[in-house]
mmCIF file of C-alpha atoms in Angstrom:
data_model
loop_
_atom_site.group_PDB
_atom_site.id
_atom_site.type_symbol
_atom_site.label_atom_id
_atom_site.label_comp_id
_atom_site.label_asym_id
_atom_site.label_seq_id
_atom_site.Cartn_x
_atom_site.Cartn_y
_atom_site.Cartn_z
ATOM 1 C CA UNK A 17 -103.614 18.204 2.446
ATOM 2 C CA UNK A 18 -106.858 20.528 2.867
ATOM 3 C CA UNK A 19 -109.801 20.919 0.723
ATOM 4 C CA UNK A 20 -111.340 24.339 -0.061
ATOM 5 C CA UNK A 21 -114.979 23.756 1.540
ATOM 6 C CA UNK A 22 -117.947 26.677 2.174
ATOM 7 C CA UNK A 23 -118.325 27.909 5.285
ATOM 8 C CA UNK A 24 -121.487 25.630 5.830
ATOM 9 C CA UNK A 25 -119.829 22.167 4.869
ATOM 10 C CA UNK A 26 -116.941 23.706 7.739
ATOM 11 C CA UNK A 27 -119.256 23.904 10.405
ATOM 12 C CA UNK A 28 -121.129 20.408 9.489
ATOM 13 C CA UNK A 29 -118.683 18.826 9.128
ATOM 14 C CA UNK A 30 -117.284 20.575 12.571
ATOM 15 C CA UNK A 31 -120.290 19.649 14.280
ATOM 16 C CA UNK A 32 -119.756 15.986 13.164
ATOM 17 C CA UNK A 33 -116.141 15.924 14.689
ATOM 18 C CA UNK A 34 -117.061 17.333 18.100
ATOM 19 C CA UNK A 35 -119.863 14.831 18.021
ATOM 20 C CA UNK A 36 -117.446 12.570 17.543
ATOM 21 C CA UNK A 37 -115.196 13.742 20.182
ATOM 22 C CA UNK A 38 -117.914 13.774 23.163
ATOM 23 C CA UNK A 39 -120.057 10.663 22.225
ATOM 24 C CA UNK A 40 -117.530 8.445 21.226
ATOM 25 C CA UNK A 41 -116.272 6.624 24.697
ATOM 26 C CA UNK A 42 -113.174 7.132 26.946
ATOM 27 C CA UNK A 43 -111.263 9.981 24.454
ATOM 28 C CA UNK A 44 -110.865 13.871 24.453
ATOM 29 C CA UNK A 45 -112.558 14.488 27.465
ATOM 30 C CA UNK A 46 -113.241 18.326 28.530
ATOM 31 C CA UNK A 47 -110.816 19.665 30.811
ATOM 32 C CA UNK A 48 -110.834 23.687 32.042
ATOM 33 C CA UNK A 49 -108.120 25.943 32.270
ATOM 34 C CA UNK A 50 -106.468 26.623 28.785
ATOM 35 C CA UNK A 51 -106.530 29.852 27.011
ATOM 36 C CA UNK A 52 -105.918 29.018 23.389
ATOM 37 C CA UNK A 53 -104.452 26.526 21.106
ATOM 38 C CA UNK A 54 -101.397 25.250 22.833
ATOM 39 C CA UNK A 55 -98.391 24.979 20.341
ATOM 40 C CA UNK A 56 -95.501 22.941 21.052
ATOM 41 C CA UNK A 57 -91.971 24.146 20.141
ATOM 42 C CA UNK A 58 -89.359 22.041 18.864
ATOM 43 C CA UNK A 59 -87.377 19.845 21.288
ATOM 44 C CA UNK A 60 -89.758 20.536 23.894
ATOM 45 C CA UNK A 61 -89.397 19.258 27.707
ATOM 46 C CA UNK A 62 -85.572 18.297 26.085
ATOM 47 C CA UNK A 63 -85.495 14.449 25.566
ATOM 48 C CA UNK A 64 -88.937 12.795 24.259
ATOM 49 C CA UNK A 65 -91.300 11.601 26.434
ATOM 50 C CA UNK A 66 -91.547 7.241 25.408
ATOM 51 C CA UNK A 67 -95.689 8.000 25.259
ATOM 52 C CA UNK A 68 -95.232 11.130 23.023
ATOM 53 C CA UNK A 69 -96.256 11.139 19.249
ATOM 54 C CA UNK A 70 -96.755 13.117 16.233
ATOM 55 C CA UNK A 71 -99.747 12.489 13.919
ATOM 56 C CA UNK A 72 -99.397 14.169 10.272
ATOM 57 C CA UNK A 73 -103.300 14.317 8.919
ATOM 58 C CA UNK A 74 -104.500 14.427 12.450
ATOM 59 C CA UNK A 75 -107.859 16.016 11.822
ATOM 60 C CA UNK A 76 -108.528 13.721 8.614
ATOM 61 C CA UNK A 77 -110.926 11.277 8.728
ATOM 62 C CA UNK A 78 -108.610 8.724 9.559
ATOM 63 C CA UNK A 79 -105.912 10.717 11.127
ATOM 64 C CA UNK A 80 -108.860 11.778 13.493
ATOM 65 C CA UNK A 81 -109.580 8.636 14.386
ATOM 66 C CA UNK A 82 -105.789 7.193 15.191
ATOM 67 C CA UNK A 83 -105.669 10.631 17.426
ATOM 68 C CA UNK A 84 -108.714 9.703 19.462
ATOM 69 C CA UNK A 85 -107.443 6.109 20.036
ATOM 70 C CA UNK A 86 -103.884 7.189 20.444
ATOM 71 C CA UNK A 87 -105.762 9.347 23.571
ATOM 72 C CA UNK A 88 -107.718 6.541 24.674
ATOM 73 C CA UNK A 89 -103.829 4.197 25.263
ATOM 74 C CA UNK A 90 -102.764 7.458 27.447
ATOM 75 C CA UNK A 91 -100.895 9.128 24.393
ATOM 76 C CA UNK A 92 -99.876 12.757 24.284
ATOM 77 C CA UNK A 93 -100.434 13.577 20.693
ATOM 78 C CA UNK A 94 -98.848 16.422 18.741
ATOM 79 C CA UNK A 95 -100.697 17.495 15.373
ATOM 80 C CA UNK A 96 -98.974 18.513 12.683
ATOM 81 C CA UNK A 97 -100.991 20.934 10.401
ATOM 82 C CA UNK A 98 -100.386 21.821 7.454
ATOM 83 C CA UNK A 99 -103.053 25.137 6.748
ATOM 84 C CA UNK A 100 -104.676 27.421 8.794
ATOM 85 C CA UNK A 101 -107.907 26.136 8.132
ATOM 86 C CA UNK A 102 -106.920 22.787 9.724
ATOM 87 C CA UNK A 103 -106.524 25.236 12.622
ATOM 88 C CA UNK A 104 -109.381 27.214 12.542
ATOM 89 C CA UNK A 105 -111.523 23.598 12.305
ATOM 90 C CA UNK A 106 -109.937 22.670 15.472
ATOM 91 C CA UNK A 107 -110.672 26.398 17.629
ATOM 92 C CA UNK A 108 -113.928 25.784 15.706
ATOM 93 C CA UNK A 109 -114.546 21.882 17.602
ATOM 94 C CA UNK A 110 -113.524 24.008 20.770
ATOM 95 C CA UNK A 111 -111.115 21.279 22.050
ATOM 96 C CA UNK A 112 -109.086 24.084 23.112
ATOM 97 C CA UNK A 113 -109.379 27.237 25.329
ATOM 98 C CA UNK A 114 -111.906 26.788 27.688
ATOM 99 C CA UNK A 115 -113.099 23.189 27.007
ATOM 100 C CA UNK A 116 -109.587 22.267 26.170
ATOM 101 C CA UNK A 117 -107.844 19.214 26.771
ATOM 102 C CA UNK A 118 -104.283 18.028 28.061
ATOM 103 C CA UNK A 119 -102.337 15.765 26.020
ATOM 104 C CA UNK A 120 -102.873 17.405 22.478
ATOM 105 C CA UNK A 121 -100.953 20.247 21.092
ATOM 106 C CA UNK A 122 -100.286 21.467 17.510
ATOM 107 C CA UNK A 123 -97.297 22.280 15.231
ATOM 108 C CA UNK A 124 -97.749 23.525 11.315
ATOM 109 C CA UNK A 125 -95.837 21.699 9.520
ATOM 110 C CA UNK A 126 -95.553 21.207 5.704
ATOM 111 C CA UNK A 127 -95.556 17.422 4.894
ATOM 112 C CA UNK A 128 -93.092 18.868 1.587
ATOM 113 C CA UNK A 129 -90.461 20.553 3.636
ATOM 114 C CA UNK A 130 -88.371 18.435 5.598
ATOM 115 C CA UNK A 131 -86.822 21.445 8.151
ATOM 116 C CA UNK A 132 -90.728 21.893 8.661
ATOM 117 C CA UNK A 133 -91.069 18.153 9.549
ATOM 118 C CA UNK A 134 -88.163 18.094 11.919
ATOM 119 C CA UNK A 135 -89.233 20.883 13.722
ATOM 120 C CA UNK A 136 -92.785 19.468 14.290
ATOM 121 C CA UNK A 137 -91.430 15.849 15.205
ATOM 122 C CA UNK A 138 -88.413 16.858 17.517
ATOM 123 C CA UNK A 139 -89.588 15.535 20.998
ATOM 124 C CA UNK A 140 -91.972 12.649 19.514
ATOM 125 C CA UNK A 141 -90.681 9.425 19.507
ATOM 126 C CA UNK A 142 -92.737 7.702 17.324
ATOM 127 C CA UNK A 143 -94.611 9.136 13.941
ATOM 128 C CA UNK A 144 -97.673 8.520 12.565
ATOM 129 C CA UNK A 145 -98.001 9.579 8.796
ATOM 130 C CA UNK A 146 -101.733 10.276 7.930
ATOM 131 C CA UNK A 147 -101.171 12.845 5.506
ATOM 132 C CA UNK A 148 -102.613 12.704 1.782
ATOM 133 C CA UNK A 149 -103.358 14.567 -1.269
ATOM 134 C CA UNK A 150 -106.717 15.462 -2.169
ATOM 135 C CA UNK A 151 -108.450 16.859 -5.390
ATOM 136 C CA UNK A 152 -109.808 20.116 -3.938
ATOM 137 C CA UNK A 153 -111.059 21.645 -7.500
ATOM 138 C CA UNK A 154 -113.517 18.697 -8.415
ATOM 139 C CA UNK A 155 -115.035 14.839 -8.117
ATOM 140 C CA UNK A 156 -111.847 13.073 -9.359
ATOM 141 C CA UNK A 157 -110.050 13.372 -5.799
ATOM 142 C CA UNK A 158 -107.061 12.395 -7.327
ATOM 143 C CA UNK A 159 -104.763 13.450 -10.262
ATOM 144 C CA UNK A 160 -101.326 11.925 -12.268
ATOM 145 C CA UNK A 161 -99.382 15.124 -10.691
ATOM 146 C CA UNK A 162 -100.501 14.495 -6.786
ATOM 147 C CA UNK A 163 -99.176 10.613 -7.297
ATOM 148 C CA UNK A 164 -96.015 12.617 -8.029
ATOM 149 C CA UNK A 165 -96.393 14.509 -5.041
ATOM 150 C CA UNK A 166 -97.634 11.915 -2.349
ATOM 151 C CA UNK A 167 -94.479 9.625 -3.446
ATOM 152 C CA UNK A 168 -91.753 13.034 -2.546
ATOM 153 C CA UNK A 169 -94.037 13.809 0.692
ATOM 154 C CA UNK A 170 -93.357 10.127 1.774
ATOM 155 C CA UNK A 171 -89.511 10.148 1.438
ATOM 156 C CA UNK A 172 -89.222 13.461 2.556
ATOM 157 C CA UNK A 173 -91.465 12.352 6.066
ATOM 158 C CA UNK A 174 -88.923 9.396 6.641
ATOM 159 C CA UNK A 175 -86.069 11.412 5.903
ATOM 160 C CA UNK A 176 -87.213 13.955 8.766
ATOM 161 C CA UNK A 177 -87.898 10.796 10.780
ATOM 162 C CA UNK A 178 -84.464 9.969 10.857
ATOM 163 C CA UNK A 179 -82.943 12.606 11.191
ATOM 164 C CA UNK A 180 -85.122 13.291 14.108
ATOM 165 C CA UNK A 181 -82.823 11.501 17.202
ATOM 166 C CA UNK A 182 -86.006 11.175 19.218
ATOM 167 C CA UNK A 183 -87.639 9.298 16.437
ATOM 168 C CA UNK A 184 -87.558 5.665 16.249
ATOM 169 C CA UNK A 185 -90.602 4.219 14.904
ATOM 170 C CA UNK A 186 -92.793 5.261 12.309
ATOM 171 C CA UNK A 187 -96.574 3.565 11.512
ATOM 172 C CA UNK A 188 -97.239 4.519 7.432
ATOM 173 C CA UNK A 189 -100.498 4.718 5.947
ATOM 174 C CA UNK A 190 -100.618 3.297 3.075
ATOM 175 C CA UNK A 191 -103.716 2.199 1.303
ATOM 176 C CA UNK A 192 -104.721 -1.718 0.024
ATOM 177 C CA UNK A 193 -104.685 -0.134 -3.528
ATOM 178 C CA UNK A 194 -100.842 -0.744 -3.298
ATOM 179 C CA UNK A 195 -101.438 -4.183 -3.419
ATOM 180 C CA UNK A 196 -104.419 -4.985 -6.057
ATOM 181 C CA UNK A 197 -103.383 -3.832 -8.830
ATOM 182 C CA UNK A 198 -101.775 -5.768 -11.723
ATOM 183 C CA UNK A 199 -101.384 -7.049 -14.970
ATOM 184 C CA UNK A 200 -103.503 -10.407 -15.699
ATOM 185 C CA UNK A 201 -101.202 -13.169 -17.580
ATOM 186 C CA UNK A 202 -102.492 -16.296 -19.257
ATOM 187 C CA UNK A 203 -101.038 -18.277 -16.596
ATOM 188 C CA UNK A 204 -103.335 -16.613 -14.199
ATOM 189 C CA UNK A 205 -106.163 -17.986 -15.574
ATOM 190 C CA UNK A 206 -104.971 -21.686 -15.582
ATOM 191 C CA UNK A 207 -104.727 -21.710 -11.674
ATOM 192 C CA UNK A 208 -107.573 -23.522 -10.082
ATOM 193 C CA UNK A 209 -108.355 -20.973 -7.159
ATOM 194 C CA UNK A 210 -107.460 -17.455 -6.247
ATOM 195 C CA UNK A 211 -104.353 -15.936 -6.044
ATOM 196 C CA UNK A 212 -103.614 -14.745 -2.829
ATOM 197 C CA UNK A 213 -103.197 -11.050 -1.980
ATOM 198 C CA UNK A 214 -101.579 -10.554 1.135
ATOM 199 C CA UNK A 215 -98.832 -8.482 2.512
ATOM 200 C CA UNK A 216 -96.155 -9.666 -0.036
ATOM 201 C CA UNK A 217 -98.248 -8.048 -2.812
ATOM 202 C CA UNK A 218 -97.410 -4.933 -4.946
ATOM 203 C CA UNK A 219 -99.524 -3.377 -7.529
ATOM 204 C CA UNK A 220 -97.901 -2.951 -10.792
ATOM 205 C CA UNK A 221 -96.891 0.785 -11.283
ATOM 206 C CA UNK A 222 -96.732 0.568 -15.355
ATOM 207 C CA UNK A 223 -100.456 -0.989 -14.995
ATOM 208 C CA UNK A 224 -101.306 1.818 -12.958
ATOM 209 C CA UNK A 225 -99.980 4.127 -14.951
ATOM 210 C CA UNK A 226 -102.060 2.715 -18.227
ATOM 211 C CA UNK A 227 -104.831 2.687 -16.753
ATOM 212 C CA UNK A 228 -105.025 5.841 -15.216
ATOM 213 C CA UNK A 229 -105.388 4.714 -11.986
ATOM 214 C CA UNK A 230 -103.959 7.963 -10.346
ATOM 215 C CA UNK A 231 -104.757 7.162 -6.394
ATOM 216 C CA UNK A 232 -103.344 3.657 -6.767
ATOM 217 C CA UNK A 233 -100.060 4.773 -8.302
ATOM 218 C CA UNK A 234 -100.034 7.259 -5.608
ATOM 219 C CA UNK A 235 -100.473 5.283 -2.736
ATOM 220 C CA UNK A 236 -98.023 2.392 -4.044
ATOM 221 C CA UNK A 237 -94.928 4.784 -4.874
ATOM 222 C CA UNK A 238 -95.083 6.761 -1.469
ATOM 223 C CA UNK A 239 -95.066 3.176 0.440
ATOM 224 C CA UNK A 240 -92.593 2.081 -1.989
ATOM 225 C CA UNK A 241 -90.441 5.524 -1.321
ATOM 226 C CA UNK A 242 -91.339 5.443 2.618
ATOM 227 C CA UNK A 243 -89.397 1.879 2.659
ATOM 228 C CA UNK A 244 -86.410 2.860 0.139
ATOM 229 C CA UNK A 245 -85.974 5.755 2.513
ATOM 230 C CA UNK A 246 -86.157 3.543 5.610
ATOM 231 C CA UNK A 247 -83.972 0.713 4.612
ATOM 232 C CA UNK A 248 -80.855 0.837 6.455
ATOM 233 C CA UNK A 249 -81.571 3.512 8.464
ATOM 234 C CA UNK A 250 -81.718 3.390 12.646
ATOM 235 C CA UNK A 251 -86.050 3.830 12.514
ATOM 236 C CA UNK A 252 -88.343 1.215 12.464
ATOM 237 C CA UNK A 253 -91.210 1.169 9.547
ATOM 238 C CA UNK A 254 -94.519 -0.248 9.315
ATOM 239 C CA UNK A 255 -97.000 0.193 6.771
ATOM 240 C CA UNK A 256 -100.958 -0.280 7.116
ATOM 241 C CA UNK A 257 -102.595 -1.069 4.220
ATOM 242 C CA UNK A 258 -106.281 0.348 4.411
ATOM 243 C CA UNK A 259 -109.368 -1.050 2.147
ATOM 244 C CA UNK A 260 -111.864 1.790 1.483
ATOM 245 C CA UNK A 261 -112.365 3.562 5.280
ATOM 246 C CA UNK A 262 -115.637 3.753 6.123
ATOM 247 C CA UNK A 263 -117.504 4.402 9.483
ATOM 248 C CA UNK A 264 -119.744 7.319 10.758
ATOM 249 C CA UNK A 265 -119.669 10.459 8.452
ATOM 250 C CA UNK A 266 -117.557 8.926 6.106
ATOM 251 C CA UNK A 267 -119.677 10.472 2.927
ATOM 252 C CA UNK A 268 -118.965 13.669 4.464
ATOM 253 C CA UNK A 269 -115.761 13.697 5.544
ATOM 254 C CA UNK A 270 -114.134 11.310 3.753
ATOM 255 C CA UNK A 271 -116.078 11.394 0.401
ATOM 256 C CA UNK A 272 -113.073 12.840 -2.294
ATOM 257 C CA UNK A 273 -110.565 9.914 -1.092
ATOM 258 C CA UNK A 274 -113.569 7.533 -1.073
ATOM 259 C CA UNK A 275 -114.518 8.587 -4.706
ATOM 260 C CA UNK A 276 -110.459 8.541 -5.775
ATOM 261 C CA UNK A 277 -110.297 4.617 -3.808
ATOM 262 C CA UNK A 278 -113.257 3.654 -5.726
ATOM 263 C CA UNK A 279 -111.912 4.599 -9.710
ATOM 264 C CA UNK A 280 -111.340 0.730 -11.323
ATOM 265 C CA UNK A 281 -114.579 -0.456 -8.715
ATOM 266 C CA UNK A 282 -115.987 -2.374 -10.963
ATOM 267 C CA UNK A 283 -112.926 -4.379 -11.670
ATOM 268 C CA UNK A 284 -111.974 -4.668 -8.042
ATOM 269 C CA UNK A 285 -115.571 -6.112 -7.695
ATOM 270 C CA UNK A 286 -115.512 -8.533 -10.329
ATOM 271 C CA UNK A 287 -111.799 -9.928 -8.981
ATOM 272 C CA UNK A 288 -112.443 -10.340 -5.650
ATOM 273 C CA UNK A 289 -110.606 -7.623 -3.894
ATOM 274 C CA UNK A 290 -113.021 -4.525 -3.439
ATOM 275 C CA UNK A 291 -112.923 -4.394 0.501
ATOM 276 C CA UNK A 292 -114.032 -2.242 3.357
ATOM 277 C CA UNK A 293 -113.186 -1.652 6.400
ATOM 278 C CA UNK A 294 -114.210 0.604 9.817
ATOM 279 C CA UNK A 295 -112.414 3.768 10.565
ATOM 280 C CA UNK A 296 -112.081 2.813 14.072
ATOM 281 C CA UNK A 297 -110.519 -0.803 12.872
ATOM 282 C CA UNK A 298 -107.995 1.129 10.975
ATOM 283 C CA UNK A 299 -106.972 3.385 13.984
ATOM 284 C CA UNK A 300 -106.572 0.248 16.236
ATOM 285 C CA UNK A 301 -104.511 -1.629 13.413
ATOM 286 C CA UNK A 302 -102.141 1.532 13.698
ATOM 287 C CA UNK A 303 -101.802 1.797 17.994
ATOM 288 C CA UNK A 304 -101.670 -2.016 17.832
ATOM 289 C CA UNK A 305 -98.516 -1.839 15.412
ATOM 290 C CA UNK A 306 -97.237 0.980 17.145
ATOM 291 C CA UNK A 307 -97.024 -0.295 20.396
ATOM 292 C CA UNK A 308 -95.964 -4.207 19.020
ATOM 293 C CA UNK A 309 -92.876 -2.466 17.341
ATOM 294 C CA UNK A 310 -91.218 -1.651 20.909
ATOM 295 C CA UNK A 311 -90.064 -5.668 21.316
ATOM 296 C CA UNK A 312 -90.297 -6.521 17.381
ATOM 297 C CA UNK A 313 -93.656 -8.427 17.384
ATOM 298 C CA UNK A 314 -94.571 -5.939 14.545
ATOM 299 C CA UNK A 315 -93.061 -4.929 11.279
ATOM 300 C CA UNK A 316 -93.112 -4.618 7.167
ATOM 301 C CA UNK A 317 -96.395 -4.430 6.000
ATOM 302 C CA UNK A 318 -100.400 -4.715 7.518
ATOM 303 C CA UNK A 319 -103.366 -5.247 5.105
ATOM 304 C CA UNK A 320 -106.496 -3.879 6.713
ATOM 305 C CA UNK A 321 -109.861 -4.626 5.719
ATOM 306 C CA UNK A 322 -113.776 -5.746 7.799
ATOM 307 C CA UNK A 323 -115.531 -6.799 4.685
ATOM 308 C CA UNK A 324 -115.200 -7.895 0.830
ATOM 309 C CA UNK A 325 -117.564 -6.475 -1.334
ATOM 310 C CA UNK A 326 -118.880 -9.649 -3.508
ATOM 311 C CA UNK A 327 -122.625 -8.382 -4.593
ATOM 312 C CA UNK A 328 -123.676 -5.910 -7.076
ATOM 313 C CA UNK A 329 -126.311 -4.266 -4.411
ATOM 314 C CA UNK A 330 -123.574 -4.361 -2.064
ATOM 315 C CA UNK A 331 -121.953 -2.086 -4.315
ATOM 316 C CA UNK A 332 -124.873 0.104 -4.735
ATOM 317 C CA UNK A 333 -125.572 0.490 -0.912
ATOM 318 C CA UNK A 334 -122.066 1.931 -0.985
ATOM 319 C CA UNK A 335 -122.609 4.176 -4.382
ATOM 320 C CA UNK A 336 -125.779 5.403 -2.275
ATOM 321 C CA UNK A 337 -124.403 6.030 1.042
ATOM 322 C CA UNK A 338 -121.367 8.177 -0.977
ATOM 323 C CA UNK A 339 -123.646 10.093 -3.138
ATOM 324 C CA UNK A 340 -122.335 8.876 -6.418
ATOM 325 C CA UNK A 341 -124.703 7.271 -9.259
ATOM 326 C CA UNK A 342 -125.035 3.753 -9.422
ATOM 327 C CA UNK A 343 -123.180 1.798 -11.803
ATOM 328 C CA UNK A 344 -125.094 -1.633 -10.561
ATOM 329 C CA UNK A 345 -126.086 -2.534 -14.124
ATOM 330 C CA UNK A 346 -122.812 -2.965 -15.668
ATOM 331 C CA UNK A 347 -121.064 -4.981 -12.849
ATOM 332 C CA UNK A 348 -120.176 -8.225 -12.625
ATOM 333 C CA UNK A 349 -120.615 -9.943 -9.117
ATOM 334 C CA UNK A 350 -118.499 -12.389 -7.842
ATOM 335 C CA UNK A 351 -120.532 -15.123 -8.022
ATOM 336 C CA UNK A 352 -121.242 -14.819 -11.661
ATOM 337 C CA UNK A 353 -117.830 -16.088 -12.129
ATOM 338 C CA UNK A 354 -114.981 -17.421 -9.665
ATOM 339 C CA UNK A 355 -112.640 -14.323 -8.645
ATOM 340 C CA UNK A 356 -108.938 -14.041 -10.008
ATOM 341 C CA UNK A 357 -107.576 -13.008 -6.473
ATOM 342 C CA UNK A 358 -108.509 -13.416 -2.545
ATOM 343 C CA UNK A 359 -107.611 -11.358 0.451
ATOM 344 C CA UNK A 360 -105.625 -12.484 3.081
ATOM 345 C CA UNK A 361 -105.323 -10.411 6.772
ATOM 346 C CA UNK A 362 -103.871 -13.546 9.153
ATOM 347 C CA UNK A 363 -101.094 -11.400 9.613
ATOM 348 C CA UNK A 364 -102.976 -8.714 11.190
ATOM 349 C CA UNK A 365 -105.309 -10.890 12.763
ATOM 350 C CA UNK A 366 -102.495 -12.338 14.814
ATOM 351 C CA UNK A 367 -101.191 -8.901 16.135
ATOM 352 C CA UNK A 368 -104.790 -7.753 16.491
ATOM 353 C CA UNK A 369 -105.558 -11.152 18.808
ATOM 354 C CA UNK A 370 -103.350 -10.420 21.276
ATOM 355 C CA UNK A 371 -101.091 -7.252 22.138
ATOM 356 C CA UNK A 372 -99.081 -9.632 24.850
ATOM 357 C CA UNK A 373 -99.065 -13.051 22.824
ATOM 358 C CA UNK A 374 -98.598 -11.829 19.050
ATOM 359 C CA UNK A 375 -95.121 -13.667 18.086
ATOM 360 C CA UNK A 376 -95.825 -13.401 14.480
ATOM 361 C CA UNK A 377 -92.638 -12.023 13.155
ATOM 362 C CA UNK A 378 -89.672 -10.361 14.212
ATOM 363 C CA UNK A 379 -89.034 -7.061 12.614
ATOM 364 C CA UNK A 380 -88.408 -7.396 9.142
ATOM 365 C CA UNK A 381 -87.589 -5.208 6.149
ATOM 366 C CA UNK A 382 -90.061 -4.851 2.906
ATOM 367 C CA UNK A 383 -88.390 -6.145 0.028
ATOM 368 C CA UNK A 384 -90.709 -5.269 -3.479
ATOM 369 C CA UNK A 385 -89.778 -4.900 -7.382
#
């Protein structure tokens, strides 16, 4: 979803994207001979083209990012917007018209109204679900209500996916705070080294919920709904699990779901499982998924991270590149005490080895509680 910005954040954070676009290597080259935003219309070119998809979020921070790579593999990329001013940011980049470029065009579609989502995915034949909910009216990036909403926006995007006939795979972006979360037992403590939190971790909803941990809830019942909705159905699922995205411009342009991803920090910190990781990691994770789906070397779930976050000034290098004031003094660092948890990515470091030799898994459902 969009956030209300002035007119002089726009065109920053404009001039940041189209720096992005013409610095950053072998994407969105400038082309001639376009005279305005090309739409596409539903069922376009009749059957769908095996190298066409449809990015929800496209001009998101990491939505952005998926796009450019997805240009980079030889993708044609269809964005779905949701509000004009997604729109008028993209005229504004000047990707289109005159310095346009082949192999992106753009639908509006509302991620809330499944006709909507048809229409913008008919033709596509794979889906890429960026889309979020943001707190446009403050700092909090995140309320109990959106959580709500993210969770029917999920279901309602897989539900258009199958119904779509040209759809058959779908790459989910989910977030690593679907995993974290959850209650601490006595038990727990007894172990003598870290639980492991990999792929076959949930976070605990009612904990969530307690706790006020808004984004977390969020992001765990819309990947929870996306594989409900899936399950059974003729489309293939997989979900990435993001740590907190970072990369160039990141306080910028991805500062309200930053400061939403960081609410319980100090906790994450002190158990072992406050993470980052590099926008342009995340957007491989997805194309790498993506593309290992065709032949089943990919499926179920992907956690996604560069670097753990173990240090107290780690923490306040990333309070002070996001703007936000430190909090250094009352956390705990991991090595003050041994951490209740440890993150595990072998499964993604297999499929990210090797796009020919990853054997990992066959294609798999999610089962969860």
């Amino acid at each position: 979803m969009g956030v209300l910005r002035s007119t002089h954040s726009l065109q920053a954070e404009v001039e940041e994207m189209r720096a992005a676009l013409f610095h950053g290597g072998a994407g969105w080259q400038p082309s001639a001979g376009h005279a305005g935003v090309k739409r596409a219309t539903a069922g376009q070119e009749g059957a769908a083209a095996e190298r066409t998809v449809c990015v929800t979020g496209g001009i998101s921070f990491v939505g952005f990012a998926i796009v450019d790579r997805l240009l980079r593999h030889g993708y044609t990329v269809r964005l779905a917007l949701e509000t004009q001013e997604d729109l008028d940011k993209l005229r504004e980049m000047e990707m289109f018209g005159e310095e346009g470029r082949d192999g992106v065009w753009t639908v509006m579609a509302n991620v809330m109204e499944p006709e909507s989502l048809h229409r913008a995915f008919d033709g596509c034949a794979g889906v890429f679900h960026t889309s979020a909910f943001v707190d446009p009216g403050g700092m909090s990036g995140y309320t109990k209500h959106m959580a709500t909403l993210e969770a029917q926006a999920a279901e309602r995007v897989i539900e258009a996916c199958v119904r779509t006939e040209s759809v058959r795979k779908c790459v989910f972006t989910s977030s690593l705070l679907a995993c974290v979360w959850r209650q601490s037992y006595p038990h727990d403590r007894d172990r003598r080294g870290p639980s492991i939190i990999d792929e076959n971790c949930w976070s605990d909803d009612t904990f969530c919920r307690d706790n006020k941990l808004w984004s977390a809830l969020g992001k765990t019942a819309a990947e929870k709904a996306a594989w409900r909705a899936a399950r059974g159905r003729d489309l293939k699922l997989v979900t990435v699990c993001p740590a907190l995205v970072t990369g160039p411009g990141f306080r910028r342009r991805n500062s309200t779901a930053s400061i939403a991803y960081l609410k319980g920090a100090q906790a994450m910190l002190a158990e072992g499982v406050l993470a980052t990781v590099n926008v342009e990691t995340v957007a491989e994770a997805h194309v790498r998924a993506y593309e290992a789906m065709a032949d089943n070397r990919a499926g179920g779930r992907y956690i996604c991270y560069d670097r753990v976050i173990q240090r107290p000034e780690e923490f306040a290098e990333l309070e002070r590149q996001l703007g936000i004031p430190s909090r250094t003094a009352t956390v705990q660092s991991v090595e003050d005490r041994p951490a209740r948890f440890k993150l595990c990515k072998k499964k993604l470091g297999r499929l990210m080895s090797s796009r020919r030799r990853c054997t990992y898994d066959d294609y798999y459902p999610v089962t969860f509680q």
